[in-house]
mmCIF file of C-alpha atoms and ligand atoms in Angstrom:
data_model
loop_
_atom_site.group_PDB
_atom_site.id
_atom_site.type_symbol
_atom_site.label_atom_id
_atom_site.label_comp_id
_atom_site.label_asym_id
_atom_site.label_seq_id
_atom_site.Cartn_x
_atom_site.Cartn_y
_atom_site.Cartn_z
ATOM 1 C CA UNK A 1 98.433 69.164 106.304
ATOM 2 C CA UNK A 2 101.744 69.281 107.496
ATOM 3 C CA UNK A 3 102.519 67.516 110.797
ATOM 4 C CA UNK A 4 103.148 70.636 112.937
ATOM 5 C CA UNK A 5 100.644 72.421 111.753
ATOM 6 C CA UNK A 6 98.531 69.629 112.901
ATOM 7 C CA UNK A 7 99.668 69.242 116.346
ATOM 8 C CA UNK A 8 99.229 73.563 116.480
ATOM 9 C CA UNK A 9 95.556 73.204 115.533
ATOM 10 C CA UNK A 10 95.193 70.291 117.988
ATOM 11 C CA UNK A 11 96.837 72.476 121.017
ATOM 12 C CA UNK A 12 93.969 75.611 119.261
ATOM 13 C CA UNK A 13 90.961 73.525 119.471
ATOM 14 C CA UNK A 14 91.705 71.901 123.262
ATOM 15 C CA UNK A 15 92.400 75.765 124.295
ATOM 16 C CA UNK A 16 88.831 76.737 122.745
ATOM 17 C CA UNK A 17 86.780 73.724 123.928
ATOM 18 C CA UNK A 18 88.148 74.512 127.659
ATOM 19 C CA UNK A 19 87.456 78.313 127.437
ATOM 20 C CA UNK A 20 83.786 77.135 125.591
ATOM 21 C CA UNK A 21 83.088 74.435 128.799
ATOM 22 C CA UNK A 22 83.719 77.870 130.762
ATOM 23 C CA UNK A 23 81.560 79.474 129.190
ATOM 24 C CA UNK A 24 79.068 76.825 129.118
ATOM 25 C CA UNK A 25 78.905 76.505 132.616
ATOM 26 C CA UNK A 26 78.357 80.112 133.005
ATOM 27 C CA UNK A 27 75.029 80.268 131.209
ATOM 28 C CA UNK A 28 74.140 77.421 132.810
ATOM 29 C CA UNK A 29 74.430 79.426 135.764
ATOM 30 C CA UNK A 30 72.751 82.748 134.575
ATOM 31 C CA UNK A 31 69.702 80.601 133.509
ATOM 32 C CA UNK A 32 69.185 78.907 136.675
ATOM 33 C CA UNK A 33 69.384 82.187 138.236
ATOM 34 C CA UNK A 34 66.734 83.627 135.641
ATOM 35 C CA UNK A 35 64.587 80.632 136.348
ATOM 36 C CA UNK A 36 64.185 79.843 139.842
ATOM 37 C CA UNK A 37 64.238 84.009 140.727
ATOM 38 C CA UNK A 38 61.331 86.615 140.716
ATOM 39 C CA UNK A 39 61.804 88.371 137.187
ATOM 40 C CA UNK A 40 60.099 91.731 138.240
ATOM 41 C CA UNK A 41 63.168 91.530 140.944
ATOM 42 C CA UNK A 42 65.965 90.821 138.865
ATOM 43 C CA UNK A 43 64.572 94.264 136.404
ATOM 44 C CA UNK A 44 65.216 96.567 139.013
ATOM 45 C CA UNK A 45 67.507 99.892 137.936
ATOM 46 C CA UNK A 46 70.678 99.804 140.012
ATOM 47 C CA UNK A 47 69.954 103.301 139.330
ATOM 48 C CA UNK A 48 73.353 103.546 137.171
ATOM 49 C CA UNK A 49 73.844 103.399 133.459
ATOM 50 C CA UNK A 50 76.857 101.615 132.024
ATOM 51 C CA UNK A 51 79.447 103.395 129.443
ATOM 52 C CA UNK A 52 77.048 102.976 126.378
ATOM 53 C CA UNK A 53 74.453 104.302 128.284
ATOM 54 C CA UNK A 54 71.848 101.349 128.873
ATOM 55 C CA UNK A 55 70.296 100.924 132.805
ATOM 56 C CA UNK A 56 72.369 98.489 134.416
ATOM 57 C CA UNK A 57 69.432 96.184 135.955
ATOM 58 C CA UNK A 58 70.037 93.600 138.628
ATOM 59 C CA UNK A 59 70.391 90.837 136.057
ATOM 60 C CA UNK A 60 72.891 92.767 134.243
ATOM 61 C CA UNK A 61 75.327 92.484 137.446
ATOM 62 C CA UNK A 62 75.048 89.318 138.463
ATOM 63 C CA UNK A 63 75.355 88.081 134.971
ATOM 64 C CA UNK A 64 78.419 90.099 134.895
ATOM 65 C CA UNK A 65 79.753 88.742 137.419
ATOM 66 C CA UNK A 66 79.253 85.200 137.340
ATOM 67 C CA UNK A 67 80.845 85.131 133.646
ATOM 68 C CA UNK A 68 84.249 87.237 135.164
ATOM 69 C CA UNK A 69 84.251 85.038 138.315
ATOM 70 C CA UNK A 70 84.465 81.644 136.099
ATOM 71 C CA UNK A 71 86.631 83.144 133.081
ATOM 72 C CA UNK A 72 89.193 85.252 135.308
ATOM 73 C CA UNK A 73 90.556 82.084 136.589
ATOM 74 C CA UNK A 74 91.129 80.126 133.070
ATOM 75 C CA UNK A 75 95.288 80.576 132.868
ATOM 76 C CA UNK A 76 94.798 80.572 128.781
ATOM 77 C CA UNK A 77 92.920 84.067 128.333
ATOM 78 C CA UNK A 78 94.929 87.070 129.096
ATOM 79 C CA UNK A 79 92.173 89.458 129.221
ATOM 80 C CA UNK A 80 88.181 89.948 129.057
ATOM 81 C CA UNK A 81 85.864 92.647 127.758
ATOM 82 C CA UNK A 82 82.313 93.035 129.172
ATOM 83 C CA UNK A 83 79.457 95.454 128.124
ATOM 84 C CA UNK A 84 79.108 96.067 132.064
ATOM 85 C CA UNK A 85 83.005 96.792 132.504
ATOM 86 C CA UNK A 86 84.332 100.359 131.395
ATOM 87 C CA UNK A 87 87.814 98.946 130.578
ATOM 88 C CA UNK A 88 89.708 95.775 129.623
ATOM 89 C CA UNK A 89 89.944 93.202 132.520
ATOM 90 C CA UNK A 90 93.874 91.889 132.883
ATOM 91 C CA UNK A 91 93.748 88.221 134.314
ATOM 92 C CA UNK A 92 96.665 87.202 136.125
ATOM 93 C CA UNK A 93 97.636 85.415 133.403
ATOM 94 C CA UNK A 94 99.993 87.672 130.596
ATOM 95 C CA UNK A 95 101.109 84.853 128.731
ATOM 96 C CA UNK A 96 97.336 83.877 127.877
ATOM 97 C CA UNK A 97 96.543 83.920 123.910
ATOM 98 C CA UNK A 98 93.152 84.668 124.349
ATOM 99 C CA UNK A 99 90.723 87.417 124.630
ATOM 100 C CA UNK A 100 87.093 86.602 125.922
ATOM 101 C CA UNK A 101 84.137 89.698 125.138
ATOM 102 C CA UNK A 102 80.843 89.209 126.089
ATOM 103 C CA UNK A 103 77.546 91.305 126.682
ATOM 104 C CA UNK A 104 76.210 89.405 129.850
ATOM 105 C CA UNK A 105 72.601 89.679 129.525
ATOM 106 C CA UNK A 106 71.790 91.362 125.902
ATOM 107 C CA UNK A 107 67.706 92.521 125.910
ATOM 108 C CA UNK A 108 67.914 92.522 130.108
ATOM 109 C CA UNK A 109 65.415 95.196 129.427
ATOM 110 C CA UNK A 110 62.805 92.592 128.834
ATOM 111 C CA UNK A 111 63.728 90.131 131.645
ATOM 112 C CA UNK A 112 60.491 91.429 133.325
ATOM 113 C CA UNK A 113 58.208 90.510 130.921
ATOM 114 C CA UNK A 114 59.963 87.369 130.120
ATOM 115 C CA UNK A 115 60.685 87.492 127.571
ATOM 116 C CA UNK A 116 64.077 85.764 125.837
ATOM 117 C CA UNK A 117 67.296 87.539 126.799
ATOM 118 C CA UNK A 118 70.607 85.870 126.611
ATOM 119 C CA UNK A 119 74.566 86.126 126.469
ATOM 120 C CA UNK A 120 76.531 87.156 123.234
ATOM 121 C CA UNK A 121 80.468 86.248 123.696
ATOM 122 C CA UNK A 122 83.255 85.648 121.212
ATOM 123 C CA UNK A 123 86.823 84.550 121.288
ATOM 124 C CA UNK A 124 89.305 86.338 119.755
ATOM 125 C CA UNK A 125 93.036 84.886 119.516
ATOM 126 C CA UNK A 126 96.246 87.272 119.986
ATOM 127 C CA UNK A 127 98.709 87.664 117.052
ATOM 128 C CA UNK A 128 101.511 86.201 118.444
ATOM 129 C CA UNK A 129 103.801 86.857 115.315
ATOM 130 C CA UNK A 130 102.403 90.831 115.416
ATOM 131 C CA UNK A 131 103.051 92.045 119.345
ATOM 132 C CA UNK A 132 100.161 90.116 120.274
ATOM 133 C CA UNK A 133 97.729 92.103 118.101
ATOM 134 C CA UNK A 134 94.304 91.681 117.536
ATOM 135 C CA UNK A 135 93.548 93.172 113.451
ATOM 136 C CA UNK A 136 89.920 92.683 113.159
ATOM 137 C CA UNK A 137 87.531 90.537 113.448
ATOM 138 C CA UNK A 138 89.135 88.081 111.608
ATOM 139 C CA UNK A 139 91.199 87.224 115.244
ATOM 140 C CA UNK A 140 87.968 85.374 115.721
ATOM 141 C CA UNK A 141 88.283 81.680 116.859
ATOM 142 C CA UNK A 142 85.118 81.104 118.310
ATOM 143 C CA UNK A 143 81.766 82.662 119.150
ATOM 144 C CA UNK A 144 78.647 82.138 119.801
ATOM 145 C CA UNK A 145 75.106 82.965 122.374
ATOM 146 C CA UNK A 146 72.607 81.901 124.427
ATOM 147 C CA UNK A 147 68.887 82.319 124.629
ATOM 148 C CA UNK A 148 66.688 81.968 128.063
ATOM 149 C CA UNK A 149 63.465 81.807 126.578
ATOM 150 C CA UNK A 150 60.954 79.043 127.053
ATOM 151 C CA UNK A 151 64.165 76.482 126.772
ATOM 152 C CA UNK A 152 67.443 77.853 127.290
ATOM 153 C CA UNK A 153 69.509 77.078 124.061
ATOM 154 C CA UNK A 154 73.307 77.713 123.363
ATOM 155 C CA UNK A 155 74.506 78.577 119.620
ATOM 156 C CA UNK A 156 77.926 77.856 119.438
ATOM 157 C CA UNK A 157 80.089 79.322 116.389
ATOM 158 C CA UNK A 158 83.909 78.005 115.338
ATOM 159 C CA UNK A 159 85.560 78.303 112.345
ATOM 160 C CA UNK A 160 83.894 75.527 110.607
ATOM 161 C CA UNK A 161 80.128 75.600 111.959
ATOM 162 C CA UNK A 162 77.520 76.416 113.836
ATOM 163 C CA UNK A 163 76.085 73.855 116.227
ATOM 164 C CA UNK A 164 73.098 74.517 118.607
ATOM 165 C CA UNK A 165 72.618 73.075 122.020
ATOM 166 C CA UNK A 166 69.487 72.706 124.064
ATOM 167 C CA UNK A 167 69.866 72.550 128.109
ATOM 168 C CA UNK A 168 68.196 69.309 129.086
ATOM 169 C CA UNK A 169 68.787 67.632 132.425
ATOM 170 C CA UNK A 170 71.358 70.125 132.996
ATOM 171 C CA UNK A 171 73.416 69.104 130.557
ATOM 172 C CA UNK A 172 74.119 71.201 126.971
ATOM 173 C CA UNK A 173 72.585 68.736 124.402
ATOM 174 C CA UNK A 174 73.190 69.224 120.667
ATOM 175 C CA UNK A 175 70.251 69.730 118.831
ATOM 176 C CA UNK A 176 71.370 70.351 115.586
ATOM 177 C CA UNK A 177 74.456 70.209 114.330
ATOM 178 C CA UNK A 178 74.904 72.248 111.119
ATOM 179 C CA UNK A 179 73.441 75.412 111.256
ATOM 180 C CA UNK A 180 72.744 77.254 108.045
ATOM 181 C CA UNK A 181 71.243 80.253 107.052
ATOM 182 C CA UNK A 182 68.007 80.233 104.477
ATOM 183 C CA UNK A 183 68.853 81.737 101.008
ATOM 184 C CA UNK A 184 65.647 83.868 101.398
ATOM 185 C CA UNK A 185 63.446 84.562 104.036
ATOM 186 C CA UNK A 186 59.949 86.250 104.555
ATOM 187 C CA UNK A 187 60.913 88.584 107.543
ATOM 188 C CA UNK A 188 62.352 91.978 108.605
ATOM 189 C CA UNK A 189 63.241 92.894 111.466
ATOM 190 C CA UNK A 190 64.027 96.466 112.117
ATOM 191 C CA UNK A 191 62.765 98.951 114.689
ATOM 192 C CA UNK A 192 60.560 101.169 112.296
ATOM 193 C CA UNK A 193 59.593 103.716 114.841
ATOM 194 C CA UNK A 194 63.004 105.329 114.286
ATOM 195 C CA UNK A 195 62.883 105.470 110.407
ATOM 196 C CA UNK A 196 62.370 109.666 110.420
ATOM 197 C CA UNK A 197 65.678 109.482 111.955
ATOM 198 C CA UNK A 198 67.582 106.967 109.752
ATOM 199 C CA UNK A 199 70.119 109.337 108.264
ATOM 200 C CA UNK A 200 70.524 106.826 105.520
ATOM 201 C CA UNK A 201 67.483 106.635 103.507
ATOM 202 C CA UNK A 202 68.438 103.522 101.826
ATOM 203 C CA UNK A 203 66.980 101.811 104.858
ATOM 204 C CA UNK A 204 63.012 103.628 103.709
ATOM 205 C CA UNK A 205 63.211 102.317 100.272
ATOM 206 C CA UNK A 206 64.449 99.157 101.009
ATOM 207 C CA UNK A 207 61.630 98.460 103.898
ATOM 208 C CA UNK A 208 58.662 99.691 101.574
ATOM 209 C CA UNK A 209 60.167 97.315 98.938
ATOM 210 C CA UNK A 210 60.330 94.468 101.378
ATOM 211 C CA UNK A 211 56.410 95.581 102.421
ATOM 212 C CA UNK A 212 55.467 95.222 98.308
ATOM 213 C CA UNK A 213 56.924 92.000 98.767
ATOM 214 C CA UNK A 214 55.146 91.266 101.487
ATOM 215 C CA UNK A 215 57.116 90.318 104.018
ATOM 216 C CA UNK A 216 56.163 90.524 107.780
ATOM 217 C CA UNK A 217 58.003 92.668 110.489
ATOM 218 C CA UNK A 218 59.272 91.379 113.767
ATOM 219 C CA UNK A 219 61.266 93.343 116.263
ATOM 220 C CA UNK A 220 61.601 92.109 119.886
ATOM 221 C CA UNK A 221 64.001 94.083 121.271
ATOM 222 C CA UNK A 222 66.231 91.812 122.035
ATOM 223 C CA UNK A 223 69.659 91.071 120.027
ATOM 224 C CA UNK A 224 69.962 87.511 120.475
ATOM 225 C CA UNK A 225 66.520 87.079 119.698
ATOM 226 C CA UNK A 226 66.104 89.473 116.639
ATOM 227 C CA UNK A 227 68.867 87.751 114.830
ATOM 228 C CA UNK A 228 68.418 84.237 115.918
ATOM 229 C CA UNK A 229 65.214 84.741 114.001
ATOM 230 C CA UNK A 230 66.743 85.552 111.274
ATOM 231 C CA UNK A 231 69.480 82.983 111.559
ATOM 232 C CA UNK A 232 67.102 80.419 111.513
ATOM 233 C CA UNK A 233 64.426 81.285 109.512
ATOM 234 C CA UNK A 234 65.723 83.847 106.890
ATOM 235 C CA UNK A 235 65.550 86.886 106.158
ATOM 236 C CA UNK A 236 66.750 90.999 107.070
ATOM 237 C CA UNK A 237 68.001 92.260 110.245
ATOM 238 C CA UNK A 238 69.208 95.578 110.819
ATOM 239 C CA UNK A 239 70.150 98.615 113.699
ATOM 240 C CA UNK A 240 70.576 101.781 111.371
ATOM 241 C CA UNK A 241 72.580 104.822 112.950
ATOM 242 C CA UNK A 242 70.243 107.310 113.344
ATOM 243 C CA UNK A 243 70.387 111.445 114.779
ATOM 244 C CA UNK A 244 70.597 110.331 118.116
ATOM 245 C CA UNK A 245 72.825 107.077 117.599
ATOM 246 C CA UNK A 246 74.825 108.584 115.099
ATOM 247 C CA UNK A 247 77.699 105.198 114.967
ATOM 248 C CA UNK A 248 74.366 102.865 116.020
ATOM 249 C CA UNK A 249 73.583 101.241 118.751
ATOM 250 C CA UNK A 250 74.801 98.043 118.816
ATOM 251 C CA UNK A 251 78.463 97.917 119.888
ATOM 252 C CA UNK A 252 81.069 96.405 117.499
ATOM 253 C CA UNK A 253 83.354 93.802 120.160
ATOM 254 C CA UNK A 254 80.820 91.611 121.867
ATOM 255 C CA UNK A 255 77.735 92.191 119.499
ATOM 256 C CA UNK A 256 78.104 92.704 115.770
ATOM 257 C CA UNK A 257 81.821 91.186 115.754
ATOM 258 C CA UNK A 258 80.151 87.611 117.392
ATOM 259 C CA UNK A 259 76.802 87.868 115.366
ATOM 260 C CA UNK A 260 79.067 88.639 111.510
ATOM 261 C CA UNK A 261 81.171 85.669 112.658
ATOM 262 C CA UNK A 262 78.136 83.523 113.195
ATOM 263 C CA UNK A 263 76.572 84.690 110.177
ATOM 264 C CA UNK A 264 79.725 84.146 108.130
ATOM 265 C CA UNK A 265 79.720 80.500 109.180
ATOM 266 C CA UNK A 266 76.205 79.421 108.396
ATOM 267 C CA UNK A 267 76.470 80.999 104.949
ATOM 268 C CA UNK A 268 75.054 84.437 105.598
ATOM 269 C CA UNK A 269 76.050 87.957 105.474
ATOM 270 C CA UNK A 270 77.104 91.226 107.666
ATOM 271 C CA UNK A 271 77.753 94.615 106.876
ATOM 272 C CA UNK A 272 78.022 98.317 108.915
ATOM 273 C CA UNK A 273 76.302 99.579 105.302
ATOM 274 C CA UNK A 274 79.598 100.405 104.054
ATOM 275 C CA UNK A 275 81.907 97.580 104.667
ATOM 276 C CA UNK A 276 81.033 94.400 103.593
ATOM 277 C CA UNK A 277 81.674 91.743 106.118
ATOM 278 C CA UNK A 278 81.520 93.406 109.512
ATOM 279 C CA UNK A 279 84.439 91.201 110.611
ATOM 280 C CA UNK A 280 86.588 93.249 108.234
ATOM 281 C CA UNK A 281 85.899 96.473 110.181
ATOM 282 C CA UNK A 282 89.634 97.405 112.625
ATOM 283 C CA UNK A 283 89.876 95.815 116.442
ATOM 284 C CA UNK A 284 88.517 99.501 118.067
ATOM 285 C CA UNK A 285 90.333 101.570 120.106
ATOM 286 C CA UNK A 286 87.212 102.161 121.937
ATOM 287 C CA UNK A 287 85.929 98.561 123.678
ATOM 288 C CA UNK A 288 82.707 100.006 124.271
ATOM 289 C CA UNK A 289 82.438 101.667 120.234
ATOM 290 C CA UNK A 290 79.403 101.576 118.710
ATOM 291 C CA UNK A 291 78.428 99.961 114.991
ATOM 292 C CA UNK A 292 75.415 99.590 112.346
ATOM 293 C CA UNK A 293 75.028 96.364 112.140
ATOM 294 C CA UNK A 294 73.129 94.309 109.427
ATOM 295 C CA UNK A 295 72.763 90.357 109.258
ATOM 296 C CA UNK A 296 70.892 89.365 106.448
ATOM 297 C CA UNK A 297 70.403 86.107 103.800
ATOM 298 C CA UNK A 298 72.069 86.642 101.259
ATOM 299 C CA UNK A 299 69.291 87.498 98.665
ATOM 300 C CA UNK A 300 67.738 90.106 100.956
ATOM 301 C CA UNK A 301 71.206 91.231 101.361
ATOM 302 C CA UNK A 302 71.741 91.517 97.459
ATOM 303 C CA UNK A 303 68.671 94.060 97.524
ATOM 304 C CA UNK A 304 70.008 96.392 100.189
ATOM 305 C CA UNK A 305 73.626 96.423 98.085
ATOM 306 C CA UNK A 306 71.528 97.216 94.899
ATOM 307 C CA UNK A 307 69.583 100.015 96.891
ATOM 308 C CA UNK A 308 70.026 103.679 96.313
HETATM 309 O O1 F6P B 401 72.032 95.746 123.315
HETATM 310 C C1 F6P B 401 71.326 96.724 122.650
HETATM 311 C C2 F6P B 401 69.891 96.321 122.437
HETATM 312 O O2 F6P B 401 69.223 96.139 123.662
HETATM 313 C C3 F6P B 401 69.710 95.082 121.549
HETATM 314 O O3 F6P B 401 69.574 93.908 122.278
HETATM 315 C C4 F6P B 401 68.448 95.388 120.756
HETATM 316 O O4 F6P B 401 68.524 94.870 119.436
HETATM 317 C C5 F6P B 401 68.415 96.882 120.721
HETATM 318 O O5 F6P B 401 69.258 97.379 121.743
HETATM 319 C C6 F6P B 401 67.017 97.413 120.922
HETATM 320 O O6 F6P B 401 67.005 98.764 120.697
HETATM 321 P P1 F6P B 401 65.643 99.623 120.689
HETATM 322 O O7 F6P B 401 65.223 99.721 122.127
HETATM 323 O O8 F6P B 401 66.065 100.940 120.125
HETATM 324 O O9 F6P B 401 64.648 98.894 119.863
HETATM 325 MN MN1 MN B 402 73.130 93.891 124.225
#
C-alpha cells in the first residue's frame, strides 16, 4: 500500500475509534439507566408518535437524548440522524466528514416486559471528492448495536469484521472477536400473523417450505434481537411490506442500512426482495423512509432467490 494511502487510513480508523468510544459510552449510559430504573416507568406513552409512526415511550427520549448530548459535541461528525428526530441534526461542526444515524432504543415496546431492546447506529463517511455526498450504503465505515438483555452486549461492525463486546465491570470487554454468520441455520424469524397481507406471496411458499424442512419460528419483536439471532445462529430473517406497510416497516438509514452492513461483514446476506445487497439501495431523500428488509445465511437466502 502506498505510503499516503497509509497515513489516510490511519487518520480514518483514529476518526472511527473516537466516534465508536462515543458511542460506547452512550450505551453504557442507556443500560445503566434501563437497569437501575422501574421498567413499567420507563414504557409509559409520552402520548406522541414519532414520524414513522411508533409511540414515543419514556425510554425512547431519554435514549435519544443521551446519544445527541454525547455525539453533538464530537468536532469530526457534521451531522446526526435519529429515529426520534424528524430532520437531520447540524452539529456545529461543517467541516466534519461524518454522519452518525441511530434508532435509540429499537423494540422500546418491550422494555416493560424486559425483554432485550437495544441501539442500532452506523457511520457513514461524506464523499469529499463528490460535494460531500453520501451514494448508498456503501458510505458505510462503521456500524454496529447493542443488546440490554440479561447482559448488555455491544456488536461492533467495520469494514473488516465483526467483533462483540460484553459490559463487565463497566468496561466493554471483547468476547469474541470474529463474528461470522452460519452457512445454514434451523430458524425463521418472521411475524406470520401478517402473511394474508404480504403482497408478495413469495414470502407463503417460502415459509411452508422452510416448515417441510422443519425449521422452528422465532419472532420477538425486537430488531436487534430478531437478527442477532440469526447472526449468530443461522438462519432467515425477514419484515415483508405488506397492505398497510406498503415500503415495510423497518426504515432503511439506521436499521436495514447498519444490519446489511453487519451482515455483509460476517459473510451473510441482505436484500429489500428486489435488490440484492441492501447497501446497494440510494442514500434516501426521506431520513425517516421505510424498507423490506431481509438478512439471511446464505443457503436460506439461495431458496428465497430461487422462489416464485
Ligand atoms: O423498529 C421497528 C420494530 O419495532 C422492530 O424492532 C421489529 O422487528 C418490528 O418493528 C416489529 O414489528 P411487529 O410489531 O409488526 O412485529
Ligand atoms: Mn427500531
Amino acid at each position: 500500500m502506498e505510503r499516503g494511502n497509509h497515513n489516510i487510513n490511519n487518520i480514518e480508523n483514529n476518526d472511527i475509534t473516537q466516534i465508536l468510544n462515543i458511542i460506547k459510552s452512550a450505551c453504557r449510559t442507556i443500560s445503566y439507566v434501563i437497569k437501575m430504573s422501574n421498567n413499567i416507568s420507563l414504557s409509559k406513552s409520552k402520548n406522541k408518535t414519532n414520524v414513522s409512526g411508533d409511540v414515543i415511550n419514556k425510554i425512547d427520549d431519554i435514549a435519544n437524548e443521551i446519544l445527541i448530548y454525547e455525539l453533538k459535541h464530537c468536532p469530526l461528525i457534521k451531522n446526526i440522524a435519529s429515529e426520534e428526530e424528524k430532520y437531520i441534526i447540524s452539529t456545529n461542526y461543517n467541516n466534519g466528514k461524518y454522519l452518525v444515524c441511530f434508532d435509540p432504543l429499537d423494540g422500546s415496546s418491550n422494555i416493560d416486559i424486559n425483554i432485550t431492546t437495544g441501539t442500532i447506529f452506523t457511520i457513514f463517511k461524506y464523499d469529499n471528492d463528490r460535494d460531500d455526498k453520501i451514494n448508498d450504503g456503501n458510505n458505510i465505515v462503521a456500524s454496529g448495536y447493542s443488546l440490554y438483555s440479561g447482559s448488555t452486549q455491544l456488536i461492533i461492525c467495520d469494514n473488516n469484521k465483526v467483533s462483540q463486546y460484553q459490559l463487565i465491570d463497566y468496561t466493554f470487554q471483547l468476547i469474541n472477536d470474529n463474528i461470522k454468520i452460519p452457512i445454514k441455520g434451523n430458524f425463521y424469524s418472521i411475524n406470520d400473523s401478517l402473511s394474508e397481507k404480504w403482497t408478495d406471496k413469495r414470502y407463503t411458499t417460502l415459509i411452508n417450505e422452510f416448515k417441510e424442512d422443519c425449521y422452528s419460528t422465532r419472532w420477538v419483536g425486537s430488531l436487534v434481537a430478531d437478527a442477532h439471532r440469526t447472526l449468530i445462529k443461522g438462519g432467515f430473517f425477514a419484515y415483508p411490506e405488506n397492505t398497510s406497510n406498503k415500503e415495510g416497516k423497518i426504515r432503511l438509514l439506521y436499521e436495514a442500512y447498519p444490519f446489511a452492513h453487519i451482515f455483509k461483514i460476517a459473510g451473510g446476506k441482505s436484500s429489500n426482495g428486489l435488490i440484492d445487497n441492501v447497501l446497494n439501495i440510494p442514500f434516501p431523500k426521506n431520513i425517516h423512509q421505510k424498507t423490506t428488509i431481509i438478512l439471511s445465511s446464505p443457503e436460506e437466502y439461495n431458496k428465497f432467490i430461487n422462489t416464485n
